[in-house]
């Protein structure tokens, strides 16, 4: 079977057996800031397993995109030398959420493998938990397997292999792994458990069935789960190798088309060996898959977190491309192979094809620039090491890595080629020091969840049962709401909140929007029966599976649990936010129409006073493009097109062309926001929007800028804010025209002409000041030229002269000296001090200019340095210039007296 057929067959089989086929979640987890990338099929069902989320099905099956490049699941360095490791892979899985358990899961697995796929049951083996660490043997799983397998085909392993836990606490359970015997031609003893424990390749694990049956308590105790569940995982790459009768996953049809394309570019063929050429081809093949899927899911290369990992993967592929003789950009040419091969199963690849190609090509060009700038410096380091200790210092290697972007393994390879050792410990030490410095500077440890302390487990259960009904799409005021819970500013549950206090209130339902998808929370009031209003400044989530809490800025009157209140949203702020949110949708659509379909959202902020939109694009947006984008948005506003919202199946909506937001988590049903019939914009969005585009009023772009490699940002305003901004701009323009007497359309040329005249006049003034200073006169201090040990020393204080003129003055003075030193200091009207030291060639060894400024500049509160013949410094205390010059007249004789 072709891997595409295996994937489809797996999903169809479980669909026939009552499972809901759920699409793969993105590689970027939308709701888990602790997880770098999605690394297992169960990630998207985590809250279902934990009881925080319920769905309208209890059985599911999926083909999940996964990345394993961090923590204990980091296969990056194994890719290439290994015949089966990958950074990106697909995990096929079936799941039960309190529905069926072992007695159904194991027969389902057996029937798929032997009847649907036709694998020889005589070559299948299974493991069960043998019992250890106080956890009993899995007798039930053993008994079920004995219905299908002989006793010598059922082995037993311990906690490291056959016990799975979601974390230190929470759901966990014993598991059962299914293995396939590749046969006598693969090295091994042929004894199942002995070969597995020895790491033999003969018995290959193809499927893991996890039986989530316990809930581990903080003390370590295991309590039975009320509804045991099933979580299974099967690597498509590995099972494809088994069903194709090959040992290497790279010999399956998941990889052969990519390897053929690489071979055509490099003029070689992949032979499946451990030769350097084959290793490099496997690296490129794996990494271009990972690269394509990551970019399709919204990740772009950068120097931070996920973007950094993508950049590292891409540059490792580029480096191995160079080993194949591919010194020009080549990775971008392989993207179409991935899209053609996997686009049917993963439509996001086809939709993002142009973006993927452009990001890859841009990063390849950037890497070429990195090598151009960094290689000469690396060669210097290697040359010094070859003449000295024969070890490349770790701190210098890290500087090349950190400052010039040279990959560590690239440095290590060149060092090894020249017979040099690499100081790994020194490199790691420098890396850790940099991390500590970055952490201290940012003060950021990742997104932090709100942490509320509830009075009891019963109180938590009550609030969880209440749910979190949001009525804000249809109402901005809700009457007759009992307060379910109150919390003080320390987020501790309290029975009452005194007048004047701040805190939080939980209601059975709410019209207040909770910050999500870039849109900020609503603000408004809680109103008691006697008319007292307490300001609500925002909304936060109590915790996973719990309702929202309304942040009370200051209670106007005492509030108590069960008290009846009205929840009132500030309609002016809501309307302004709605205008900006619909404005972002129109902006996104306009960007794609003007710049191209590669544009993808990379983040946003929707607030009452402004909107901010980050998007994938690879160059600054030109003024002409910005005008076209702005005009297109305003044209849609003038049309007053109806904005429609509808609840639809998530995958159907995406398949129909709805844009999904990068980094967001979507359920099975999503809200789809369409402008008109969707001809202009269709997006998945849970935010609040205007009824028609005309409600936006006006749209004005304030600024466009770059925030990371391949990511641009546009800031804009709408509605009355946009009109006020334009009014201020017009008033300022009218005032400028009145001041200059320039006619309409002439102001830019008037300013340009007068700027030219002004610059010419300023230049002439500086030239005159330089001539005046050169000739002494009023700007020269008495005795500013003295003879010292046969040399001439000129020290001079020059006021109101720019640095360029000061340099010119120093050069002119030095040209008059056969042997001497010029030391000048000047100050400007803003209190800044400029210092220049210039030394004739015969004196640079005795009185270096760099040493002069280094020792003297601190007197005026500054510092600097430079060459032995010329150096500059700055300062901030002009009152001490004369003191510094006096000190110079003492220091120079001392230096010149040395031989």
Coordinates of C-alpha atoms in Angstrom, one line a residue, residues 295-298 348 351-352 355 588 592 596-603 613-617 659-660:
X295 CA 5.8 27.5 7.4
X296 CA 2.3 26.4 6.3
X297 CA 1.3 26.5 9.9
X298 CA 2.5 30.1 10.3
X348 CA -2.8 24.0 4.0
X351 CA -2.9 27.1 0.2
X352 CA 0.5 28.2 1.5
X355 CA 4.4 31.6 1.1
X588 CA -5.9 40.9 5.7
X592 CA -3.5 39.2 0.0
X596 CA -0.2 38.1 -3.1
X597 CA -1.7 34.9 -1.6
X598 CA 1.5 34.2 0.3
X599 CA 0.5 36.7 2.9
X600 CA -0.6 35.0 6.1
X601 CA -1.5 36.5 9.5
X602 CA 1.2 36.1 12.1
X603 CA -0.5 37.9 15.0
X613 CA -1.8 43.4 12.1
X614 CA 1.4 41.2 11.7
X615 CA 1.8 39.2 8.5
X616 CA 4.2 37.1 6.5
X617 CA 5.9 39.1 3.8
X659 CA -8.8 31.7 6.7
X660 CA -7.7 30.3 10.1

